[in-house]
PDB file of C-alpha atoms in Angstrom:
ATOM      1  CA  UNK A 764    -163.096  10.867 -78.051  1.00 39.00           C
ATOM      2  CA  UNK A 765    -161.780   8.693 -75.496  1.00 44.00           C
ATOM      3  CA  UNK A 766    -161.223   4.882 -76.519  1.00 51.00           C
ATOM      4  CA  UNK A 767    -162.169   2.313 -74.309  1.00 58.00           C
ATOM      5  CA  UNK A 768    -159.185   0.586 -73.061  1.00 70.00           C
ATOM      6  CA  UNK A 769    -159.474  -3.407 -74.499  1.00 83.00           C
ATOM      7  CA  UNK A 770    -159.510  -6.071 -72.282  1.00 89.00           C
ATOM      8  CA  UNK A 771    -158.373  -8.694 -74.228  1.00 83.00           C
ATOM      9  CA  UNK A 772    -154.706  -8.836 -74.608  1.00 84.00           C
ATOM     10  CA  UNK A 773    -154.013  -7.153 -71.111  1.00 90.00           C
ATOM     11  CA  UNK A 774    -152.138  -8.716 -68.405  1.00 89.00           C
ATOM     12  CA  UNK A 775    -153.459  -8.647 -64.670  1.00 88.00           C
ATOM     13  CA  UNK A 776    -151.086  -6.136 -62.290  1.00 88.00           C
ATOM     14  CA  UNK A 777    -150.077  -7.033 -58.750  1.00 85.00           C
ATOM     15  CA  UNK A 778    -153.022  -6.792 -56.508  1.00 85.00           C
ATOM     16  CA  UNK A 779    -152.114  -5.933 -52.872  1.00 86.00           C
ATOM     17  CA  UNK A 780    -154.801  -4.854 -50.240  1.00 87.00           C
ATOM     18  CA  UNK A 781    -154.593  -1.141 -51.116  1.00 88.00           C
ATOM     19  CA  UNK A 782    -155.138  -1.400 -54.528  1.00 89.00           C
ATOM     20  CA  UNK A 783    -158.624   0.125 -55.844  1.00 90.00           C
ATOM     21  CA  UNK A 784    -161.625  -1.226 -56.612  1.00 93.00           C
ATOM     22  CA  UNK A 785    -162.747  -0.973 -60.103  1.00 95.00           C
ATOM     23  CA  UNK A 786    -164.377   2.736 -60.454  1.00 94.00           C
ATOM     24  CA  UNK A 787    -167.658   3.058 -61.489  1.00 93.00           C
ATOM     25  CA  UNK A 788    -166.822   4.425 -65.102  1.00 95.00           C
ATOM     26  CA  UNK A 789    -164.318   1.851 -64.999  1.00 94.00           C
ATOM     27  CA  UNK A 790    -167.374  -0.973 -64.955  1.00 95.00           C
ATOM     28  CA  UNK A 791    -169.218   1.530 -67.737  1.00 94.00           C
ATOM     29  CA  UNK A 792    -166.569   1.334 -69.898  1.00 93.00           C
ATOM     30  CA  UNK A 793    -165.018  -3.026 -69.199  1.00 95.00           C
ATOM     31  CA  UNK A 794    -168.771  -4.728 -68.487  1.00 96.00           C
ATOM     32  CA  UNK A 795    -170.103  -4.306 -72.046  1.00 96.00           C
ATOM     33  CA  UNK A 796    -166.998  -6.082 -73.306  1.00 96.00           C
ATOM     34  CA  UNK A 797    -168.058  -9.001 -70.896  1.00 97.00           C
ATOM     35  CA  UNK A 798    -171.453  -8.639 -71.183  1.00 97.00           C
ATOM     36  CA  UNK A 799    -172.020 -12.460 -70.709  1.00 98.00           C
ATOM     37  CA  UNK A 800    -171.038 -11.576 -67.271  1.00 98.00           C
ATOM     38  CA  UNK A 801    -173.173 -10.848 -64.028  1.00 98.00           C
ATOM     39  CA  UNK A 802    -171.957  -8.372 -61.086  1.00 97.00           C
ATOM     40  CA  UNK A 803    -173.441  -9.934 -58.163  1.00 97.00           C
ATOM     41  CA  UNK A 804    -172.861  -8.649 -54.584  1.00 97.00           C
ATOM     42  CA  UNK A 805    -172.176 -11.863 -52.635  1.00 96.00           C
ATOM     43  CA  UNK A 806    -172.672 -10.844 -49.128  1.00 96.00           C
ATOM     44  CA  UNK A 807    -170.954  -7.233 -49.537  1.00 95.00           C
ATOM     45  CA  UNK A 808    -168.611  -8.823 -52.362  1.00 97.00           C
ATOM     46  CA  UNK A 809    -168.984  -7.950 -55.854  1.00 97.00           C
ATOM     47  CA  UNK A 810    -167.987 -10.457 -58.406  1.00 98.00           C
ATOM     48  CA  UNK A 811    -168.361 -11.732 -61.498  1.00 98.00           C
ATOM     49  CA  UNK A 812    -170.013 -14.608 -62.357  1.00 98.00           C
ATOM     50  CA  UNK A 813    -171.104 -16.941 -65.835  1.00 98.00           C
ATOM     51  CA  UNK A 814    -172.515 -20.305 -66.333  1.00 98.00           C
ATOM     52  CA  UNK A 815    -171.118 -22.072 -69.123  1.00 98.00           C
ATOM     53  CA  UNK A 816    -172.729 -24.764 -70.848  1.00 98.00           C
ATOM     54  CA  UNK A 817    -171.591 -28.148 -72.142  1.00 98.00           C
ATOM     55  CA  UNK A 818    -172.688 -30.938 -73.153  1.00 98.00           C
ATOM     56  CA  UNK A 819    -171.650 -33.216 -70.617  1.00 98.00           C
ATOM     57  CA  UNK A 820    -169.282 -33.386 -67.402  1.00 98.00           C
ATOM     58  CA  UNK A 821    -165.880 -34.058 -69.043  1.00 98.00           C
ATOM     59  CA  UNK A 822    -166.317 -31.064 -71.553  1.00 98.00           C
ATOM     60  CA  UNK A 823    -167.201 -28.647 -68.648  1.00 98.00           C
ATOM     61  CA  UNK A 824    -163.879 -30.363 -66.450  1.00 98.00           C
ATOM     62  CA  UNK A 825    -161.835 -29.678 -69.707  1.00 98.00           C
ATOM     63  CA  UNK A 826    -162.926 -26.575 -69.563  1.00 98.00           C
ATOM     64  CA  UNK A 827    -162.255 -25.867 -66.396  1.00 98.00           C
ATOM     65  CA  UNK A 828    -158.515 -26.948 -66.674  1.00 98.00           C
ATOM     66  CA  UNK A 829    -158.302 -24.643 -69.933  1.00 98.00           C
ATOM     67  CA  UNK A 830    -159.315 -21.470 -67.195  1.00 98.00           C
ATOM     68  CA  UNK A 831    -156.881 -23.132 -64.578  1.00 98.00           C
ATOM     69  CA  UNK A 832    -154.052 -23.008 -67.438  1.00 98.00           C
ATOM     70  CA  UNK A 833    -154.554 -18.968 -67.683  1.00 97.00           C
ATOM     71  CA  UNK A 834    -155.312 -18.671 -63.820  1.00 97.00           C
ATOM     72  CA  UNK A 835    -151.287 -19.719 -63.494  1.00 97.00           C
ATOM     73  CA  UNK A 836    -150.282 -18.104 -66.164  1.00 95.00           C
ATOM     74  CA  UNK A 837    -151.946 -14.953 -65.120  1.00 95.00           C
ATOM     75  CA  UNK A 838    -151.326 -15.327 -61.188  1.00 95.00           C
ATOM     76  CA  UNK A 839    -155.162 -14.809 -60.498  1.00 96.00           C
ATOM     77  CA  UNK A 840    -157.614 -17.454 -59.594  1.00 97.00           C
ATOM     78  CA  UNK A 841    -161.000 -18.038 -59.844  1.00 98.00           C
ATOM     79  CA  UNK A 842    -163.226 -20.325 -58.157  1.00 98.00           C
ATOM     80  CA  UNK A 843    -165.380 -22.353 -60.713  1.00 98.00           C
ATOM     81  CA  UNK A 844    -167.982 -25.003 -60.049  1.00 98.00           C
ATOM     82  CA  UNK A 845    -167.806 -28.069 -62.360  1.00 98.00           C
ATOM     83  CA  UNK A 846    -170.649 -30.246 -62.637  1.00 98.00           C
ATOM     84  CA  UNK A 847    -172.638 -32.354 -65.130  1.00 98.00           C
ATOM     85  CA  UNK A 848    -172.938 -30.035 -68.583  1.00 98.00           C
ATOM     86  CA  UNK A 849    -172.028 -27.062 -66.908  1.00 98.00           C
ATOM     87  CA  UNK A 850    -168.727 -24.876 -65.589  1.00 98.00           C
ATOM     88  CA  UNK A 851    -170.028 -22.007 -63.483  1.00 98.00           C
ATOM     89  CA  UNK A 852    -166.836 -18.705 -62.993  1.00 98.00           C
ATOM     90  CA  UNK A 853    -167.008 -16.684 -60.463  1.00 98.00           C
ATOM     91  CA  UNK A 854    -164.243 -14.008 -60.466  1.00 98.00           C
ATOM     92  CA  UNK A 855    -162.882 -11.484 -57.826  1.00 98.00           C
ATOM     93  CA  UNK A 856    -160.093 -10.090 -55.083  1.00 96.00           C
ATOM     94  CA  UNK A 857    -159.716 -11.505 -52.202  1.00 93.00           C
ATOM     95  CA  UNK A 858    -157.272  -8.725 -51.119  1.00 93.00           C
ATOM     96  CA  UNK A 859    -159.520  -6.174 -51.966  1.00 95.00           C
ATOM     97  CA  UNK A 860    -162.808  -8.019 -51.103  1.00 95.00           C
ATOM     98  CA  UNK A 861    -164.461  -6.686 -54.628  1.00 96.00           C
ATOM     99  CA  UNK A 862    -163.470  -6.391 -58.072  1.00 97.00           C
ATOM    100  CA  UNK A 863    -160.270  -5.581 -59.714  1.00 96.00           C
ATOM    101  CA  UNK A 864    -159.809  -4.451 -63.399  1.00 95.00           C
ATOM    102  CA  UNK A 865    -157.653  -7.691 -63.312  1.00 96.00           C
ATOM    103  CA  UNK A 866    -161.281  -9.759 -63.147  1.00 97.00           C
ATOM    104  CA  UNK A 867    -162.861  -8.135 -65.756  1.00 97.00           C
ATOM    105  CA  UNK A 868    -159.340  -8.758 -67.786  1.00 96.00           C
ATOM    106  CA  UNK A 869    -159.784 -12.731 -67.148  1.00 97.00           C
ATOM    107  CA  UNK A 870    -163.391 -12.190 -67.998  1.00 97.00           C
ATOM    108  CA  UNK A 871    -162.439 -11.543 -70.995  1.00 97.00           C
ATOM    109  CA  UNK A 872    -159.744 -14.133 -71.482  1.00 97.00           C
ATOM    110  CA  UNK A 873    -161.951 -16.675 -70.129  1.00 98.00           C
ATOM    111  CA  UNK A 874    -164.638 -15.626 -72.718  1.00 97.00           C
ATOM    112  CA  UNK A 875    -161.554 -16.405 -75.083  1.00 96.00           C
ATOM    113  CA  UNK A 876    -161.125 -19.800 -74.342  1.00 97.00           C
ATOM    114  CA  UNK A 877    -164.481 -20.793 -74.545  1.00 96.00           C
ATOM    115  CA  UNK A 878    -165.244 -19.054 -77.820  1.00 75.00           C
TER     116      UNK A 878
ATOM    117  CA  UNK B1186    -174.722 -59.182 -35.672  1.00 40.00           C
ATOM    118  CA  UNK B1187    -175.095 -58.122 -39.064  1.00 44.00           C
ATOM    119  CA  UNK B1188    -172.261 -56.540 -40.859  1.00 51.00           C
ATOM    120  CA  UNK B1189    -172.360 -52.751 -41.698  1.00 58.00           C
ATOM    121  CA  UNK B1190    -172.069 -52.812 -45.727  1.00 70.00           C
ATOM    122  CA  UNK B1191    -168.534 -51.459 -46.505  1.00 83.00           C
ATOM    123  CA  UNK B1192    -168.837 -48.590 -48.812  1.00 89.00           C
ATOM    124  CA  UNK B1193    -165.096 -48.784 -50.630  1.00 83.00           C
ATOM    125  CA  UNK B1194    -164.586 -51.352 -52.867  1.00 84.00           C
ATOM    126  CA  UNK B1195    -168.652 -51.275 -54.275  1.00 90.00           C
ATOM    127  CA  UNK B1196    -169.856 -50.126 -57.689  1.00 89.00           C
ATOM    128  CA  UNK B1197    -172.572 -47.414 -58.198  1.00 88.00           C
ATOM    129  CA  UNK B1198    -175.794 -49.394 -59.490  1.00 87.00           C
ATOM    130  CA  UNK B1199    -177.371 -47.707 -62.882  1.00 85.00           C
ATOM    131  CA  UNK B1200    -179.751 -44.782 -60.582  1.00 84.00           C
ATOM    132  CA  UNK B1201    -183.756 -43.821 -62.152  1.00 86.00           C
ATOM    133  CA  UNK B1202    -186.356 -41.398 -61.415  1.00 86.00           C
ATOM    134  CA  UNK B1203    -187.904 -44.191 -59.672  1.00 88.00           C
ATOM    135  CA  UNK B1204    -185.088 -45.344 -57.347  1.00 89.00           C
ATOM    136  CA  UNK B1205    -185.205 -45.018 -53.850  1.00 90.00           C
ATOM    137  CA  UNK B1206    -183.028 -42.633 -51.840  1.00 93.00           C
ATOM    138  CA  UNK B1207    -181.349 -44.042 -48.691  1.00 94.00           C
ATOM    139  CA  UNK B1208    -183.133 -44.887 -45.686  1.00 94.00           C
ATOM    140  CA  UNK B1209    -182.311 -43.586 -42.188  1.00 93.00           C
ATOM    141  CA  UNK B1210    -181.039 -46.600 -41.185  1.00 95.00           C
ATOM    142  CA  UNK B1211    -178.459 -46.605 -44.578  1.00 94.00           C
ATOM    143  CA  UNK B1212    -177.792 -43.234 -43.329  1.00 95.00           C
ATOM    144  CA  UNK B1213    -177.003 -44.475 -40.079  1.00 94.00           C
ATOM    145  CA  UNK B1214    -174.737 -47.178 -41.392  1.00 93.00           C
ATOM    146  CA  UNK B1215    -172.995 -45.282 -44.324  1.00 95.00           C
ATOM    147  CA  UNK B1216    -172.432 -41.891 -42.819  1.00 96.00           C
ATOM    148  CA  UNK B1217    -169.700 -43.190 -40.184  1.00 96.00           C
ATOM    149  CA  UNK B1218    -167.745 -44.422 -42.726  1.00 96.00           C
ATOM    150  CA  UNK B1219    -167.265 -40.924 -44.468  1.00 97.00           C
ATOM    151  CA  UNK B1220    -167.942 -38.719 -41.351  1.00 97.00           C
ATOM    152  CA  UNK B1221    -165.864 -35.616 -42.423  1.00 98.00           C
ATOM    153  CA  UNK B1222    -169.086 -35.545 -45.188  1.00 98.00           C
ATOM    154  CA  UNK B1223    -171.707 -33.090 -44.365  1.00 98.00           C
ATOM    155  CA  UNK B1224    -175.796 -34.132 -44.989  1.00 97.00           C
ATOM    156  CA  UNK B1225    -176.825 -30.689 -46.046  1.00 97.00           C
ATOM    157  CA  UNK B1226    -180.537 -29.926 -47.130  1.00 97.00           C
ATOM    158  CA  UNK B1227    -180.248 -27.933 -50.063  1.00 96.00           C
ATOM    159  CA  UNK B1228    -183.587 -26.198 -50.908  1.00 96.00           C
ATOM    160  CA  UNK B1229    -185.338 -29.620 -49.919  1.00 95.00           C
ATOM    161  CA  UNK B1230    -182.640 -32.062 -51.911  1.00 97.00           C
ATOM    162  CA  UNK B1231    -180.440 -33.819 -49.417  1.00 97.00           C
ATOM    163  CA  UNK B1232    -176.524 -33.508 -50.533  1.00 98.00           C
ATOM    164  CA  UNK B1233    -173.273 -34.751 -49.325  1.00 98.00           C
ATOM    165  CA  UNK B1234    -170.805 -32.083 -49.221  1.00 98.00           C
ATOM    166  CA  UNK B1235    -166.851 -32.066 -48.324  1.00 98.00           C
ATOM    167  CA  UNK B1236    -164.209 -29.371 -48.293  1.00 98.00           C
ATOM    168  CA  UNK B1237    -160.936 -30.144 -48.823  1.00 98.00           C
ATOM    169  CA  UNK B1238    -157.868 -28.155 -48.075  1.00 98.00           C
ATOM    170  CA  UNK B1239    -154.719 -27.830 -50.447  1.00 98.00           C
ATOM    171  CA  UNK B1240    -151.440 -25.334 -50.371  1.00 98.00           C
ATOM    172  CA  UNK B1241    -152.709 -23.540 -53.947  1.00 98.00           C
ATOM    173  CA  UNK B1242    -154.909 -24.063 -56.776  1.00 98.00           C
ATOM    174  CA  UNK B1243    -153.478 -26.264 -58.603  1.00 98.00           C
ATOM    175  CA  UNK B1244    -153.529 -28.980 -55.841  1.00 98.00           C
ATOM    176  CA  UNK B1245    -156.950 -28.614 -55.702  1.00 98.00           C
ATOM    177  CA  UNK B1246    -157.400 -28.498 -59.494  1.00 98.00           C
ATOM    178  CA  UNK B1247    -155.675 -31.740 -59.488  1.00 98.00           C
ATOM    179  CA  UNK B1248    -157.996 -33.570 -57.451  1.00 98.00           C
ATOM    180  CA  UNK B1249    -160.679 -31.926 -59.135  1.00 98.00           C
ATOM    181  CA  UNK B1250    -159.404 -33.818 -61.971  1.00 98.00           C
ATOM    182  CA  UNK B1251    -158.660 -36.968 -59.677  1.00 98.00           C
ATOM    183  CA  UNK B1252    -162.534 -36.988 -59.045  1.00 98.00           C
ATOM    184  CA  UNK B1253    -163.537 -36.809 -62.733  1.00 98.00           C
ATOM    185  CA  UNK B1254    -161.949 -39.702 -64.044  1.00 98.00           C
ATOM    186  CA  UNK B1255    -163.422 -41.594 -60.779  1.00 97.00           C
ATOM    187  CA  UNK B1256    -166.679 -39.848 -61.969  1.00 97.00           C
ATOM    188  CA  UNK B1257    -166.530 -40.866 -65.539  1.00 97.00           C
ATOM    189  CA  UNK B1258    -165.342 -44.381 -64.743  1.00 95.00           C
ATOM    190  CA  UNK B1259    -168.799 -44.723 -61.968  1.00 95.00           C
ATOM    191  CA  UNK B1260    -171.048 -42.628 -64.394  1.00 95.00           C
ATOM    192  CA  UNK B1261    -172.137 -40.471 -61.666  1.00 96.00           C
ATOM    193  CA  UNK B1262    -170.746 -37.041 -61.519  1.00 97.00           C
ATOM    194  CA  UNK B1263    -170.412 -34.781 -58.420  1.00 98.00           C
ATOM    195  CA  UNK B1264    -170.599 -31.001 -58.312  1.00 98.00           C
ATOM    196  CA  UNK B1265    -166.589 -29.483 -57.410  1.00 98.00           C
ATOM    197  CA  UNK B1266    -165.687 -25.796 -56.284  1.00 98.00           C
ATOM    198  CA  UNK B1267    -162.279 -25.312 -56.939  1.00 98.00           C
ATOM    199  CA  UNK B1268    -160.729 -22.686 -55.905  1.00 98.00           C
ATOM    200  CA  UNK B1269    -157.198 -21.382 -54.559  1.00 98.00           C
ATOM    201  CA  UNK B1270    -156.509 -23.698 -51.567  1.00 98.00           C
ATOM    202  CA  UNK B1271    -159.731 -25.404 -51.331  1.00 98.00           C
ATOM    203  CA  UNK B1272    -162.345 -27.795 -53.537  1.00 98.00           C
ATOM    204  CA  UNK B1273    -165.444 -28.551 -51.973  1.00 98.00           C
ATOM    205  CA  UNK B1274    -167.600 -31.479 -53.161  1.00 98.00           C
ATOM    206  CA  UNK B1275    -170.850 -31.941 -53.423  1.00 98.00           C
ATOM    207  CA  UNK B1276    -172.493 -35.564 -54.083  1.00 98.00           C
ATOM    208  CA  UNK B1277    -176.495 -36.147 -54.997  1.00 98.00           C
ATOM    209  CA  UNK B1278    -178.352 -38.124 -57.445  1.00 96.00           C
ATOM    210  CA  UNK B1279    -180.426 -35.677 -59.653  1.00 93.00           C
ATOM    211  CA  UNK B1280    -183.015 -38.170 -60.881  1.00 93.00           C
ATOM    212  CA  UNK B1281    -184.356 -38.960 -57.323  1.00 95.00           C
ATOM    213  CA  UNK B1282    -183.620 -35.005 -56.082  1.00 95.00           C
ATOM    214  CA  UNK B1283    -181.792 -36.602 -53.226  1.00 96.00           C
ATOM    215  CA  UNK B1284    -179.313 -38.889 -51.805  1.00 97.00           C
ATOM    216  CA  UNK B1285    -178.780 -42.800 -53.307  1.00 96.00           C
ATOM    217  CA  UNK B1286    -176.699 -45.270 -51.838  1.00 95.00           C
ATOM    218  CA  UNK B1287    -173.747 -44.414 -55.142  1.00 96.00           C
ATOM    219  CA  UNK B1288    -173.792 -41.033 -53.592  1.00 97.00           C
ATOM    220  CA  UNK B1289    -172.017 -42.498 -50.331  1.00 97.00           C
ATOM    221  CA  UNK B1290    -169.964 -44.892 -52.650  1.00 96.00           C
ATOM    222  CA  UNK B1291    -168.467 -42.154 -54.373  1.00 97.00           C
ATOM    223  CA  UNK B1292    -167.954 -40.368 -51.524  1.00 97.00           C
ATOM    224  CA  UNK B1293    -166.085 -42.777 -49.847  1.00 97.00           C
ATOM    225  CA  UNK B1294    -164.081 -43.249 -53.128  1.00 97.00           C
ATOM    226  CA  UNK B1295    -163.543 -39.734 -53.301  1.00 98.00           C
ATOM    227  CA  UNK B1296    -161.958 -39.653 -49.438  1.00 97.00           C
ATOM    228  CA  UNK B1297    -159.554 -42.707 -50.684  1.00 96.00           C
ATOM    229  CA  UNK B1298    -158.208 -40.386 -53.649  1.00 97.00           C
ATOM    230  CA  UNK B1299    -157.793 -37.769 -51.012  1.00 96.00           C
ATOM    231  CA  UNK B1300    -155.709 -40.176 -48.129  1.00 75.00           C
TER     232      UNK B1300
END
C-alpha cells in the first residue's frame, strides 16, 4: 500500500507559473494532515486558511513573526491578519493563482510552531 | 476661528461600551489629517483602513511590528494584513462597533511610523 507522503519535514520547491496545482488525490492524501485547515475558493482562488487563537494581541503578533521566521526561511509567504487574541493564515500561489503542495507543506510547519 | 484638534501628539482616552463614536463634524476635522485612510463600512461598523506598500515581506512585517509596540504602548490594537509587499491596516474600537476619536489618533500615529 501506498504511504502518504509526510508533510512535515519537507521543503517547498521553486514555484514558477507553470508549475501544477495540487491534484485532487494530492488534497485526499495532504488535507487530513492539516485538517485544522479550510480550502476556501476566494474569488476563483483556492487557499488555505486557519484562525489561531491567543490570548491577547502581543501573543498573536509573536506568533505571527514565528510564521514570518519560516516564510524566509522557506521562500514562501503567507498573508496573515493579526489582531486582538487572534492570528488568522491564509496560504497560497500567487504564480499559480491556487494551491501548491508547497502550502499545504507550510500548513503543516505552521501547525508546528503553534503546537 | 477655532483650531482643528491636532491628532499627533494626543493619547487614546480609556474607550467603553458606552462611549460615543465620532461625530460628522470630528470626521470632518480628523479625516484631513490622515487622508490616505479609507472610512469603510464594514457590515454596518465604520473602520479606518490603510494599505501600505513595501519591497518584500519582511518590510512589511517590520512595521507590522512597528504598529504593535505603538499598539501596546496606547492599549488599543488595530487589525494588520501582512503580506509580501503590502500590510493593510485596519483601525475601530470594538466596544462601540465603530469609530472613536483613538481610532484617528492611532492612525495618525501609525502614518508618522510610516514617514
Amino acid at each position: 500500500m501506498a504511504q502518504a507522503v509526510e508533510l512535515t519535514g519537507q521543503k517547498c520547491v521553486a514555484c514558477r507559473a507553470d508549475s501544477p496545482r495540487v491534484t485532487e488525490e494530492q488534497i485526499a492524501s495532504f488535507h487530513p494532515q492539516v485538517s485544522d485547515w479550510e480550502l476556501l475558493n476566494d474569488n476563483g482562488v483556492m487557499k488555505l486558511r486557519r484562525v489561531y487563537r491567543f490570548k491577547d494581541f502581543a501573543g498573536a503578533l509573536a506568533f505571527t513573526n514565528r510564521i514570518g521566521e519560516i516564510a524566509e526561511d522557506e521562500g514562501h509567504h503567507p498573508l496573515i491578519s493579526t489582531e486582538w487574541g487572534r492570528a488568522t493564515v491564509w496560504w497560497w500561489s500567487h504564480k499559480i493563482k491556487g494551491l501548491h503542495v508547497n502550502d499545504f507543506i507550510m500548513a503543516a510547519k505552521t501547525d508546528g510552531l503553534f503546537e
